[in-house]
XYZ file of C-alpha atoms in Angstrom:
752
model
C 101.637 -81.510 95.962
C 102.076 -79.852 92.761
C 105.027 -77.808 91.932
C 103.151 -74.503 90.920
C 99.422 -73.689 89.625
C 98.184 -70.780 87.717
C 95.287 -70.491 90.546
C 97.599 -70.756 93.504
C 96.832 -68.735 96.613
C 93.401 -68.585 95.463
C 90.087 -70.781 96.723
C 90.156 -74.421 96.350
C 89.033 -77.631 97.673
C 91.604 -80.416 98.513
C 92.039 -83.109 95.981
C 92.958 -85.554 99.225
C 90.954 -85.382 102.156
C 89.739 -87.568 105.155
C 86.574 -89.606 106.597
C 86.157 -89.692 110.306
C 87.207 -92.532 112.409
C 85.675 -92.300 115.498
C 85.368 -96.101 116.910
C 86.295 -95.613 120.834
C 82.532 -95.692 121.493
C 80.868 -97.249 118.807
C 82.982 -99.953 118.944
C 81.612 -101.433 122.021
C 78.195 -100.862 120.897
C 76.439 -104.470 121.673
C 74.972 -106.865 119.173
C 71.476 -106.445 120.446
C 71.439 -102.703 119.976
C 69.606 -101.024 116.916
C 73.206 -99.923 115.815
C 74.793 -102.918 116.764
C 76.400 -103.608 113.594
C 78.671 -100.891 114.252
C 80.233 -102.706 117.123
C 82.909 -105.384 117.295
C 81.695 -109.046 117.510
C 82.547 -112.325 116.426
C 80.922 -113.162 113.031
C 78.343 -115.668 112.928
C 79.320 -118.967 111.168
C 78.810 -119.661 107.600
C 78.191 -123.179 108.001
C 75.138 -122.448 110.054
C 71.785 -121.690 108.398
C 69.473 -119.020 110.212
C 66.099 -118.338 108.824
C 66.576 -114.682 108.502
C 69.993 -114.589 106.923
C 70.054 -114.255 103.069
C 72.214 -115.685 100.437
C 71.978 -114.443 96.709
C 73.627 -112.461 93.911
C 73.345 -108.727 92.873
C 74.023 -107.734 89.210
C 76.045 -104.703 89.024
C 76.606 -102.363 86.460
C 79.625 -99.692 86.322
C 79.682 -96.746 83.902
C 82.963 -95.045 83.515
C 82.618 -91.193 83.570
C 86.201 -90.028 83.867
C 89.252 -91.710 82.284
C 90.216 -94.930 83.871
C 93.822 -95.730 84.219
C 94.391 -99.054 84.949
C 96.671 -102.084 84.400
C 100.038 -103.135 84.532
C 103.126 -100.433 85.114
C 106.373 -100.663 83.448
C 109.451 -98.862 84.563
C 112.300 -97.533 82.303
C 114.826 -94.833 82.579
C 115.193 -91.921 80.300
C 118.556 -91.140 78.950
C 120.610 -88.513 80.918
C 121.404 -85.291 78.983
C 123.178 -82.033 80.070
C 119.787 -79.986 80.760
C 117.947 -83.083 81.797
C 118.974 -85.873 84.197
C 118.030 -89.612 84.145
C 114.345 -90.020 85.017
C 112.206 -93.188 85.936
C 109.490 -93.132 83.773
C 106.321 -95.501 84.394
C 104.311 -96.391 81.548
C 100.497 -97.476 82.140
C 98.332 -99.432 80.094
C 95.469 -101.929 80.463
C 96.082 -105.854 80.551
C 94.362 -106.664 77.249
C 92.980 -110.408 77.206
C 91.043 -111.646 73.956
C 91.158 -107.952 72.787
C 89.351 -106.502 75.615
C 90.655 -104.758 78.837
C 90.929 -107.249 81.593
C 89.949 -105.615 85.153
C 90.778 -108.113 88.092
C 87.843 -108.668 90.215
C 89.974 -107.703 92.916
C 90.258 -104.488 92.241
C 86.340 -103.891 92.594
C 86.166 -105.688 95.444
C 88.843 -103.546 97.067
C 87.178 -100.399 95.985
C 83.521 -101.595 97.364
C 85.463 -102.967 100.507
C 87.109 -99.383 101.280
C 83.671 -97.789 100.611
C 81.929 -100.042 103.097
C 84.817 -99.907 105.726
C 84.182 -96.075 105.388
C 80.156 -96.153 105.678
C 80.377 -98.898 108.876
C 82.625 -97.131 110.478
C 85.017 -100.146 110.529
C 88.613 -101.117 111.657
C 91.069 -100.550 108.947
C 91.186 -103.942 107.128
C 94.500 -102.564 105.729
C 97.129 -100.656 108.105
C 100.851 -100.790 107.753
C 102.543 -101.389 110.744
C 103.943 -97.633 111.328
C 104.665 -98.705 115.225
C 107.250 -95.826 115.605
C 106.450 -92.266 115.604
C 106.663 -90.298 112.498
C 108.912 -87.171 112.652
C 108.272 -83.482 111.739
C 110.508 -80.299 110.935
C 111.054 -78.495 114.051
C 109.825 -74.733 113.671
C 112.439 -71.897 114.139
C 110.995 -71.018 117.609
C 111.565 -74.465 119.221
C 115.208 -74.293 117.186
C 116.428 -71.208 118.853
C 115.177 -72.384 122.408
C 116.936 -76.007 122.163
C 119.265 -76.715 125.023
C 122.233 -78.324 124.789
C 122.465 -81.380 127.429
C 124.839 -84.391 128.348
C 123.525 -87.863 129.311
C 125.389 -89.077 132.636
C 124.799 -92.243 134.139
C 125.710 -92.647 137.471
C 127.118 -95.928 139.373
C 123.725 -96.905 140.716
C 122.354 -96.517 136.758
C 120.695 -93.285 137.895
C 120.233 -91.248 134.356
C 120.659 -87.540 134.883
C 120.616 -84.920 131.880
C 123.188 -82.100 132.565
C 121.935 -78.713 131.182
C 124.853 -77.068 129.103
C 123.395 -73.354 128.836
C 126.713 -71.784 127.724
C 126.714 -68.172 129.399
C 123.136 -68.000 130.430
C 123.830 -68.683 134.146
C 125.433 -65.021 133.934
C 124.310 -63.195 130.829
C 121.732 -64.320 128.186
C 121.513 -61.334 126.240
C 123.403 -58.191 125.152
C 122.100 -54.831 124.851
C 122.239 -52.675 121.253
C 120.785 -49.460 121.301
C 117.240 -49.792 122.642
C 116.855 -53.675 122.087
C 118.176 -56.733 123.403
C 120.022 -59.277 121.521
C 120.058 -62.955 122.775
C 123.040 -64.830 123.181
C 123.075 -68.250 121.802
C 124.094 -71.427 124.079
C 126.781 -72.978 122.137
C 130.279 -72.028 120.775
C 131.014 -71.773 117.533
C 134.230 -73.537 116.198
C 135.484 -72.541 112.763
C 138.242 -74.530 110.893
C 140.271 -71.683 108.960
C 138.494 -71.791 105.674
C 135.895 -69.033 106.662
C 136.615 -65.442 105.339
C 137.296 -63.116 108.352
C 138.536 -65.928 110.608
C 142.029 -67.343 110.238
C 143.570 -70.186 112.013
C 147.228 -70.595 113.484
C 149.174 -73.578 114.595
C 151.113 -73.090 117.766
C 153.704 -76.153 118.119
C 154.440 -77.541 121.399
C 157.170 -78.761 123.168
C 156.940 -82.651 122.672
C 156.424 -84.309 126.083
C 157.547 -87.610 124.906
C 158.955 -89.796 122.226
C 155.094 -90.723 121.226
C 153.916 -88.736 118.145
C 150.763 -86.631 118.477
C 147.610 -88.252 117.459
C 146.750 -87.076 113.988
C 150.170 -85.134 113.922
C 150.685 -85.237 110.162
C 149.311 -83.441 107.014
C 148.763 -79.589 107.138
C 148.112 -77.142 110.002
C 144.405 -77.555 109.119
C 144.343 -81.462 108.642
C 145.929 -81.580 112.264
C 143.619 -79.511 113.763
C 140.395 -81.200 112.544
C 142.051 -84.308 113.755
C 142.468 -83.100 117.220
C 138.719 -81.671 117.094
C 137.151 -84.766 115.769
C 135.446 -87.267 117.556
C 138.092 -90.072 119.213
C 137.707 -93.944 119.646
C 135.580 -94.420 122.899
C 134.828 -90.561 122.730
C 132.333 -89.624 120.602
C 132.412 -86.259 122.194
C 135.391 -85.548 123.983
C 136.097 -82.789 126.332
C 137.986 -79.860 124.878
C 139.115 -76.509 126.481
C 139.019 -73.198 124.823
C 138.853 -69.499 124.834
C 136.284 -67.600 123.393
C 135.078 -64.179 122.219
C 131.341 -63.257 122.277
C 130.345 -61.143 119.158
C 127.165 -59.635 117.806
C 125.744 -59.299 114.310
C 123.134 -57.205 114.912
C 120.376 -60.154 115.302
C 121.893 -62.267 117.792
C 125.215 -62.833 119.748
C 127.376 -65.657 120.119
C 130.583 -67.179 121.164
C 133.601 -67.651 118.742
C 136.309 -70.206 119.875
C 139.464 -68.075 119.584
C 141.830 -70.683 121.096
C 141.998 -74.535 121.471
C 144.128 -76.322 124.316
C 144.746 -79.951 123.887
C 144.672 -80.207 127.866
C 143.573 -78.210 130.844
C 146.753 -77.547 131.955
C 148.524 -76.139 128.830
C 149.453 -72.275 129.100
C 150.129 -71.873 125.462
C 146.925 -72.930 123.152
C 147.742 -75.406 120.340
C 145.368 -73.158 117.898
C 144.207 -69.603 117.748
C 141.810 -67.579 115.621
C 142.071 -64.221 114.668
C 138.915 -62.482 113.907
C 138.460 -59.919 111.503
C 135.538 -57.972 113.180
C 135.234 -55.436 109.786
C 135.067 -58.204 107.231
C 132.491 -60.322 109.383
C 130.405 -57.156 110.471
C 130.604 -58.041 113.999
C 130.960 -56.038 117.438
C 133.181 -57.073 120.172
C 131.086 -57.793 123.106
C 133.166 -59.740 125.720
C 135.490 -62.455 126.260
C 136.284 -65.611 128.498
C 139.300 -67.977 128.830
C 140.298 -71.566 130.100
C 136.592 -72.745 129.635
C 135.617 -76.305 129.694
C 133.268 -78.045 126.958
C 132.428 -80.685 125.118
C 132.996 -81.190 121.159
C 129.875 -81.423 119.063
C 130.533 -82.068 115.264
C 127.757 -82.803 113.053
C 130.259 -83.050 110.119
C 132.336 -86.472 109.441
C 136.243 -85.954 109.797
C 136.567 -87.119 106.170
C 134.223 -84.430 105.049
C 135.713 -81.583 107.180
C 138.982 -82.368 105.526
C 137.661 -82.416 102.078
C 135.959 -79.083 102.697
C 132.513 -80.575 102.308
C 129.617 -79.367 104.087
C 126.118 -81.164 105.213
C 124.540 -77.853 104.178
C 125.838 -75.049 101.962
C 125.435 -72.585 104.648
C 127.224 -74.369 107.314
C 130.445 -72.583 108.663
C 131.525 -74.131 112.058
C 130.954 -76.791 114.597
C 129.809 -76.539 117.828
C 131.334 -76.504 121.423
C 128.668 -77.572 124.313
C 129.480 -75.698 127.874
C 128.266 -74.069 131.095
C 130.124 -71.262 132.883
C 128.040 -72.594 136.000
C 130.392 -74.326 138.472
C 128.180 -77.190 138.615
C 125.724 -77.766 135.939
C 121.908 -77.564 136.460
C 120.763 -81.410 136.456
C 117.575 -83.159 135.601
C 116.915 -86.622 136.937
C 115.261 -89.422 134.991
C 113.621 -92.571 136.136
C 114.095 -95.675 133.829
C 110.982 -95.366 131.943
C 111.625 -91.618 130.830
C 115.209 -92.351 130.034
C 114.100 -95.326 127.808
C 111.109 -93.583 126.265
C 113.709 -90.248 125.331
C 116.182 -92.590 123.924
C 113.928 -94.317 122.077
C 112.474 -91.372 120.378
C 115.808 -90.141 119.576
C 116.936 -93.287 117.524
C 113.597 -92.980 116.018
C 114.606 -89.420 114.694
C 118.136 -90.690 113.907
C 116.238 -93.726 111.622
C 114.159 -90.961 110.074
C 117.226 -89.113 108.987
C 118.632 -92.288 107.558
C 115.557 -92.969 105.489
C 115.429 -89.443 104.096
C 118.960 -89.358 103.145
C 118.685 -92.782 101.618
C 115.716 -91.424 99.451
C 117.871 -88.151 98.662
C 120.791 -90.189 97.716
C 118.631 -92.185 95.066
C 116.957 -88.742 93.958
C 120.250 -87.203 93.200
C 121.640 -90.097 91.342
C 118.451 -90.264 89.553
C 118.915 -86.613 88.408
C 122.741 -86.767 87.748
C 123.339 -84.608 90.388
C 125.978 -84.797 93.293
C 125.633 -87.073 95.974
C 124.392 -85.208 99.092
C 126.719 -84.868 102.107
C 125.385 -86.615 105.165
C 125.301 -85.721 108.784
C 127.639 -87.603 111.458
C 124.546 -89.105 112.713
C 123.484 -91.116 109.417
C 126.704 -93.043 109.138
C 128.383 -92.751 112.592
C 126.889 -96.031 114.423
C 130.012 -96.566 116.950
C 127.975 -94.986 119.838
C 124.513 -95.006 121.151
C 122.621 -92.048 122.660
C 122.013 -94.068 125.740
C 126.042 -94.200 126.194
C 127.578 -92.008 129.180
C 128.551 -88.514 128.405
C 126.982 -88.500 125.320
C 125.190 -85.097 124.090
C 122.087 -84.162 122.350
C 119.756 -80.994 122.068
C 116.602 -80.873 124.470
C 113.232 -79.949 123.885
C 112.388 -78.508 127.527
C 109.179 -77.703 129.031
C 108.394 -74.064 129.596
C 109.577 -74.307 133.381
C 112.643 -76.167 132.075
C 111.966 -78.586 134.547
C 111.259 -81.539 132.289
C 112.917 -82.795 129.214
C 109.974 -83.353 126.164
C 112.422 -84.643 123.936
C 116.291 -85.025 122.629
C 117.329 -84.496 119.039
C 120.452 -84.906 117.142
C 120.532 -81.363 115.543
C 119.016 -78.050 116.170
C 117.579 -77.243 112.439
C 116.225 -80.420 111.867
C 113.619 -83.111 112.860
C 112.185 -84.568 116.003
C 109.748 -87.199 117.059
C 105.848 -86.940 117.403
C 104.738 -88.166 120.693
C 103.035 -91.130 119.740
C 102.939 -93.408 116.565
C 100.310 -93.934 113.918
C 99.807 -97.488 115.103
C 99.513 -96.133 118.820
C 96.653 -93.594 117.902
C 94.754 -96.441 115.665
C 94.817 -98.746 118.826
C 93.660 -96.405 121.087
C 90.830 -95.567 118.904
C 90.208 -99.184 117.837
C 91.236 -98.871 114.271
C 93.821 -101.743 113.987
C 92.878 -104.800 112.200
C 91.170 -107.305 114.340
C 93.714 -109.866 116.026
C 91.119 -112.226 116.988
C 87.418 -112.832 116.191
C 85.622 -111.159 118.319
C 87.277 -107.838 117.331
C 85.583 -108.361 113.964
C 84.012 -104.739 112.956
C 81.344 -104.743 110.468
C 83.671 -104.403 107.307
C 85.628 -107.403 108.556
C 82.643 -109.794 109.010
C 81.087 -108.987 105.751
C 84.274 -109.128 103.702
C 86.627 -111.174 105.627
C 90.164 -110.927 107.391
C 93.498 -112.485 108.238
C 94.946 -112.055 112.061
C 98.725 -111.734 111.066
C 99.863 -110.709 114.928
C 99.879 -113.696 117.571
C 96.630 -112.879 119.580
C 94.755 -114.792 122.599
C 90.933 -114.853 122.484
C 89.103 -113.396 125.333
C 88.405 -115.860 128.309
C 90.093 -118.778 126.449
C 93.432 -120.462 127.165
C 93.749 -121.157 123.580
C 96.657 -119.251 121.705
C 96.085 -118.511 118.111
C 98.990 -117.098 116.041
C 97.242 -116.833 112.676
C 93.838 -117.200 111.351
C 91.591 -116.342 108.926
C 87.652 -115.714 108.612
C 86.366 -116.165 105.086
C 84.182 -113.261 103.711
C 80.469 -113.474 102.838
C 81.015 -112.082 99.435
C 82.449 -113.253 96.146
C 83.080 -111.679 93.068
C 82.626 -112.674 89.118
C 84.759 -111.897 86.332
C 84.010 -108.491 84.974
C 82.715 -108.002 81.523
C 84.126 -105.441 79.644
C 83.177 -106.145 75.987
C 81.295 -102.659 76.067
C 84.429 -100.921 77.011
C 86.271 -98.523 74.746
C 90.028 -97.756 75.206
C 92.298 -94.608 74.092
C 94.477 -95.496 71.131
C 96.174 -92.241 70.518
C 99.760 -91.091 71.242
C 100.879 -91.427 75.102
C 100.257 -89.058 77.582
C 102.295 -87.536 80.001
C 100.605 -87.378 83.420
C 101.313 -84.700 86.303
C 103.403 -85.980 89.128
C 101.421 -88.283 91.138
C 104.120 -87.642 94.412
C 104.341 -90.619 97.001
C 102.749 -89.179 100.134
C 105.370 -88.363 102.593
C 105.078 -89.921 106.049
C 105.730 -86.572 107.608
C 102.492 -85.337 105.707
C 100.334 -88.038 107.801
C 99.137 -85.147 110.150
C 97.043 -84.163 107.421
C 94.906 -87.192 108.130
C 94.538 -86.621 112.024
C 91.090 -85.330 113.252
C 89.798 -84.790 116.756
C 88.489 -87.623 118.742
C 85.050 -86.565 117.264
C 86.380 -86.379 113.652
C 86.781 -82.829 113.128
C 89.315 -80.607 112.362
C 92.421 -80.351 114.166
C 93.146 -76.606 113.619
C 90.559 -74.039 113.416
C 89.457 -72.932 110.002
C 89.754 -69.230 108.772
C 86.154 -68.862 108.944
C 86.374 -70.086 112.691
C 89.396 -67.934 113.348
C 87.584 -65.130 111.925
C 84.064 -65.804 113.691
C 85.823 -66.033 117.046
C 84.879 -69.492 117.772
C 86.882 -71.204 120.514
C 88.955 -73.341 118.929
C 92.648 -73.258 119.425
C 95.494 -73.478 117.194
C 98.080 -76.003 117.978
C 101.777 -76.372 117.522
C 103.479 -78.909 115.300
C 104.864 -80.917 118.028
C 101.047 -81.107 119.585
C 99.993 -83.648 116.800
C 99.890 -87.551 117.116
C 98.483 -87.698 120.791
C 96.880 -90.192 122.164
C 93.371 -89.243 123.680
C 92.957 -85.917 121.768
C 93.343 -87.385 118.189
C 92.437 -89.972 115.837
C 92.892 -90.891 111.927
C 90.858 -90.371 109.007
C 90.439 -92.736 106.050
C 91.820 -91.176 102.867
C 89.111 -89.737 100.498
C 89.339 -88.360 97.100
C 86.498 -85.993 96.442
C 84.802 -86.331 93.236
C 86.003 -83.768 90.354
C 82.471 -82.434 89.057
C 83.618 -79.683 86.726
C 84.552 -82.507 84.118
C 81.219 -84.477 84.330
C 79.465 -81.445 82.753
C 81.321 -82.210 79.609
C 80.036 -84.648 77.104
C 81.791 -88.288 77.131
C 84.413 -87.283 74.151
C 85.508 -84.378 75.740
C 86.520 -85.915 79.262
C 89.919 -86.872 78.196
C 93.373 -87.033 80.150
C 94.927 -83.454 80.084
C 98.386 -83.830 78.766
C 101.372 -82.404 81.312
C 102.497 -79.198 80.030
C 105.845 -79.878 81.180
C 106.558 -83.317 79.560
C 109.880 -83.364 80.402
C 109.147 -83.222 84.037
C 106.578 -85.965 83.854
C 107.028 -89.324 85.744
C 104.383 -91.094 84.629
C 103.031 -91.603 80.844
C 99.652 -93.196 79.749
C 99.919 -95.278 76.782
C 95.909 -96.056 76.879
C 93.162 -96.004 79.415
C 89.527 -96.944 79.526
C 87.176 -94.032 77.684
C 84.420 -92.243 79.484
C 81.092 -93.876 78.471
C 82.327 -97.529 78.750
C 80.366 -99.790 80.894
C 81.023 -103.117 82.467
C 79.190 -105.593 84.292
C 79.682 -108.394 87.119
C 77.761 -110.061 89.493
C 78.049 -110.276 93.499
C 77.546 -113.493 94.831
C 76.419 -113.073 98.844
C 76.332 -115.647 101.335
C 74.576 -115.718 104.824
C 74.563 -111.696 105.204
C 72.082 -110.018 107.590
C 69.178 -108.024 106.209
C 71.238 -105.071 107.436
C 74.544 -105.980 105.877
C 72.375 -106.498 102.598
C 71.031 -103.169 103.058
C 73.773 -101.144 103.588
C 75.370 -102.683 100.651
C 72.398 -102.051 98.370
C 72.601 -98.536 99.440
C 75.828 -98.070 98.444
C 75.185 -99.489 95.319
C 72.297 -96.673 94.551
C 74.261 -93.559 93.117
C 71.627 -91.430 94.333
C 72.295 -92.209 97.994
C 75.924 -90.802 97.541
C 74.595 -87.285 97.391
C 74.665 -85.089 100.809
C 71.241 -83.666 102.073
C 71.947 -80.284 100.932
C 72.498 -81.407 97.395
C 69.590 -83.631 97.055
C 66.617 -82.596 94.422
C 68.850 -81.713 91.390
C 68.871 -85.086 89.722
C 72.529 -85.496 90.876
C 74.450 -88.888 91.645
C 77.580 -89.710 93.671
C 80.260 -91.911 92.631
C 82.962 -94.255 93.344
C 86.900 -94.381 92.648
C 89.026 -96.794 90.762
C 92.616 -96.927 89.473
C 95.294 -94.431 89.300
C 94.986 -90.369 89.151
C 92.254 -90.269 91.733
C 93.857 -87.118 93.182
C 93.492 -85.785 89.448
C 89.645 -86.781 88.877
C 90.330 -89.735 86.754
C 88.902 -93.274 87.580
C 85.564 -92.102 88.528
C 82.640 -94.683 88.215
C 79.031 -94.652 88.691
C 78.090 -98.089 90.160
C 74.683 -99.211 90.803
C 72.681 -102.441 91.477
C 70.178 -103.651 88.700
C 68.956 -106.825 89.805
C 68.713 -108.835 93.217
C 68.347 -112.298 93.596
C 68.297 -113.920 96.882
C 67.047 -116.607 99.075
C 66.014 -116.627 102.783
C 68.141 -119.109 105.378
C 64.546 -120.493 105.977
C 63.913 -121.187 102.214
C 67.667 -122.636 101.941
C 67.054 -124.988 104.560
C 63.851 -126.316 103.164
C 65.566 -126.739 100.044
C 68.049 -128.651 101.633
C 65.880 -130.772 103.298
C 63.495 -131.470 100.776
C 66.219 -131.664 98.096
C 64.844 -129.194 95.997
C 66.985 -126.094 96.518
C 70.697 -124.945 97.092
C 72.560 -121.852 96.705
C 72.262 -120.663 93.173
C 68.392 -121.294 93.021
C 67.322 -117.906 93.947
C 64.619 -115.657 92.335
C 64.577 -111.795 91.668
C 63.715 -109.745 94.637
C 62.848 -105.991 95.037
C 66.071 -103.856 95.433
C 63.931 -101.068 97.355
C 62.325 -103.381 100.055
C 66.026 -103.326 101.739
C 66.093 -100.000 103.456
C 68.676 -98.814 106.018
C 67.765 -97.598 109.601
C 66.126 -94.011 109.523
C 69.370 -91.627 110.474
C 71.589 -93.864 108.837
C 73.162 -91.013 106.749
C 73.121 -88.859 109.629
C 76.678 -90.472 111.073
C 79.323 -87.720 110.278
C 81.328 -90.587 108.579
C 78.285 -91.361 106.256
C 77.878 -87.700 105.306
C 81.431 -87.534 104.811
C 81.440 -90.404 102.293
C 78.721 -88.864 100.709
C 80.378 -85.514 99.981
C 84.008 -87.168 98.915
C 81.585 -89.464 96.650
C 79.624 -86.311 95.253
C 82.341 -83.443 95.049
C 81.068 -79.853 95.254
C 79.285 -77.892 92.954
C 80.196 -74.530 93.774
C 82.684 -74.296 90.817
C 86.023 -73.888 92.846
C 88.618 -75.999 91.552
C 89.606 -79.364 93.322
C 93.332 -79.473 93.470
C 96.610 -80.018 95.251
C 98.161 -77.363 97.586
C 101.364 -76.418 95.463
C 104.535 -76.246 97.075
C 104.644 -72.621 97.439
C 101.160 -72.556 99.264
C 102.568 -75.544 101.098
C 105.360 -73.840 102.520
C 103.448 -70.738 103.340
C 100.943 -72.923 105.042
C 103.617 -74.387 107.406
C 104.827 -70.719 108.540
C 105.235 -70.327 112.127
C 105.919 -67.407 114.479
C 109.089 -66.818 115.352
C 108.515 -66.344 119.060
C 106.221 -69.199 120.093
C 106.168 -71.703 117.450
C 102.321 -71.356 116.856
C 101.093 -70.864 112.952
C 101.284 -67.897 111.824
C 97.927 -65.943 110.976
C 95.880 -67.641 108.022
C 98.342 -70.557 108.181
C 97.939 -74.326 109.352
C 94.928 -74.535 107.179
C 93.532 -78.142 106.673
C 91.424 -79.714 104.207
C 88.071 -78.662 105.670
C 85.893 -81.702 107.190
C 83.475 -83.290 104.738
C 80.385 -83.506 106.849
C 78.498 -80.701 108.685
C 78.542 -79.520 112.316
C 77.717 -76.761 114.383
C 80.447 -74.659 113.040
C 80.276 -76.002 109.724
C 76.834 -75.994 108.434
C 77.848 -76.955 104.976
C 80.619 -79.477 104.603
C 83.649 -79.349 102.759
C 83.971 -75.620 102.505
C 86.981 -74.129 100.431
C 90.345 -73.073 101.803
C 92.627 -70.156 100.643
C 96.408 -69.845 101.979
C 97.331 -66.130 102.419
C 99.784 -65.171 99.918
C 103.183 -64.102 101.270
C 103.855 -60.233 101.769
């Protein structure tokens, strides 16, 4: 994502897209079927020679079409100044061996492995655990409807959620002229530092010779001590009076008196409200209310006047004016699920806060102030009498989620790993789960597993791949030798943005496109909380569409464009491999089926990497290697130049007669090995073709800017659904009924 762009809020193609991964059906295709290579099956042993299997080598040539950024990364910190804080700079330069650029064969193998994996709709061969649900920012509509709740455990271990709905049992809105104004659910507890609300202490007659806890310091210090969590009581009971006020947009209860005990006649602290200064209207008042203190700022930070965010003015008290609160009972499984989701959300806060701290340190900025839930680990949400905010079902009969703060984050329903497992995308745990790419490139099972119909436990094992890669000859590669060049920021992907890689179960966009919305296509918008749902969605493979505009230029003009704001750059390229350079290598293969070889050769023919709608123009598609792929760098034209092979029968005869072995192959025709008819009709193949080829409409391929992203995330205040024209995704890369051409551009509406 870029900070800004002269072309923002205009048409563009996303520089990051996804290739569909839809395996719930294809993974079960039997080996004997025409499309059996798409199914999961135990690889044939390499140690056995069958007549139809093929062994040999493929000579490959790769032409560098756009700057190739590879090599080592050195990290240094800049000197901090008043105008520019210290930053970590990555310096990139190729490895040089004997005055030649060194490219590890494993890089080339990884590029082909990813491509083959996408073409054959295989399992993800590399997949980080992601076993816990990701989190998302709660939209305003959900935030305003969050319900304060209290978790109560009975003696028989029954978990009950008490609904603390404030004054809503008898009054949930006030009337101002011709419109109704909603009343918030909690009471606001100020600390005496806000303009228009003054704090006064009332010294009580001592009941004994024991000192009052927190009874030292200033009146404000004593007030904060009284209204802070206690040992064993993270959410203590509190007794208070409150006044209902309105600011014209909403009405809320302001605490006007605090009592240490329920039977006190005189308050320990009172608050005087200056209605004129605060532009508030008095509505009503209530006395002798019992509530529960819910502070989100630590006592130390409250005393020091530090706030978790600039606009924060008060803490909260949860309460209900009902004689007995409404209750929702949870069974053990539902309670465990909700508590786990809450803990997951809190952990996400901790991780993000750590990143914010590091970033502030890098920039020389003051450390951010953590909310209480980041550092306070003295209690658990599963403890008796814990408080939280709940997302309720529409009829308020079911708890959907529990969250710590109203303007914050919540957990998606299912984790990425759960979606991957549901859609048969996680790496294989045992041999019979090997997908096409696993069988060709090999794999290691890292998790304990039990083989089907076997009593043999296998904790770890590997299956060797059938391809090996020679060293890469870069003698014809030229390197850039000018001054170092600053790159635009290549931001690390946020886990919260992983929803951008989701697809429906059939690989299509989650949200309708603008065209579908205009045409009235029956494709319903969904809210943020409806992402990551097993049975409805799948994970797409990341793809970086080729930038075709640079390919129109002569090689000498295909250079890295320096970042205009050098002081904001995080990466500097000292050298790179120049466009027009060529490299060669040899891929050795062993015991491939004719179909496996055909798909591999299909991949190594650039003319195949072109969508049907673009054929006949003499154009080709490309693969991508190295850094800067979203910026259009690392584009390679990769082609097989010679095929040498021998059949399993020839190899067996050679072994028998002692006149042949692996390495004694003969040249064969590359064109002899063809993929089955309709191979390129699969949506994942068509998407791969579009990503490899790019777009010829002249519309730029770029990141969405921050301003566009902010607008694209906008939701309706009343229901949480995306605003008109928002929630746009990178358009699916394959054609379908409602997308006759693949990869149409998108345009985020300008703010009004």
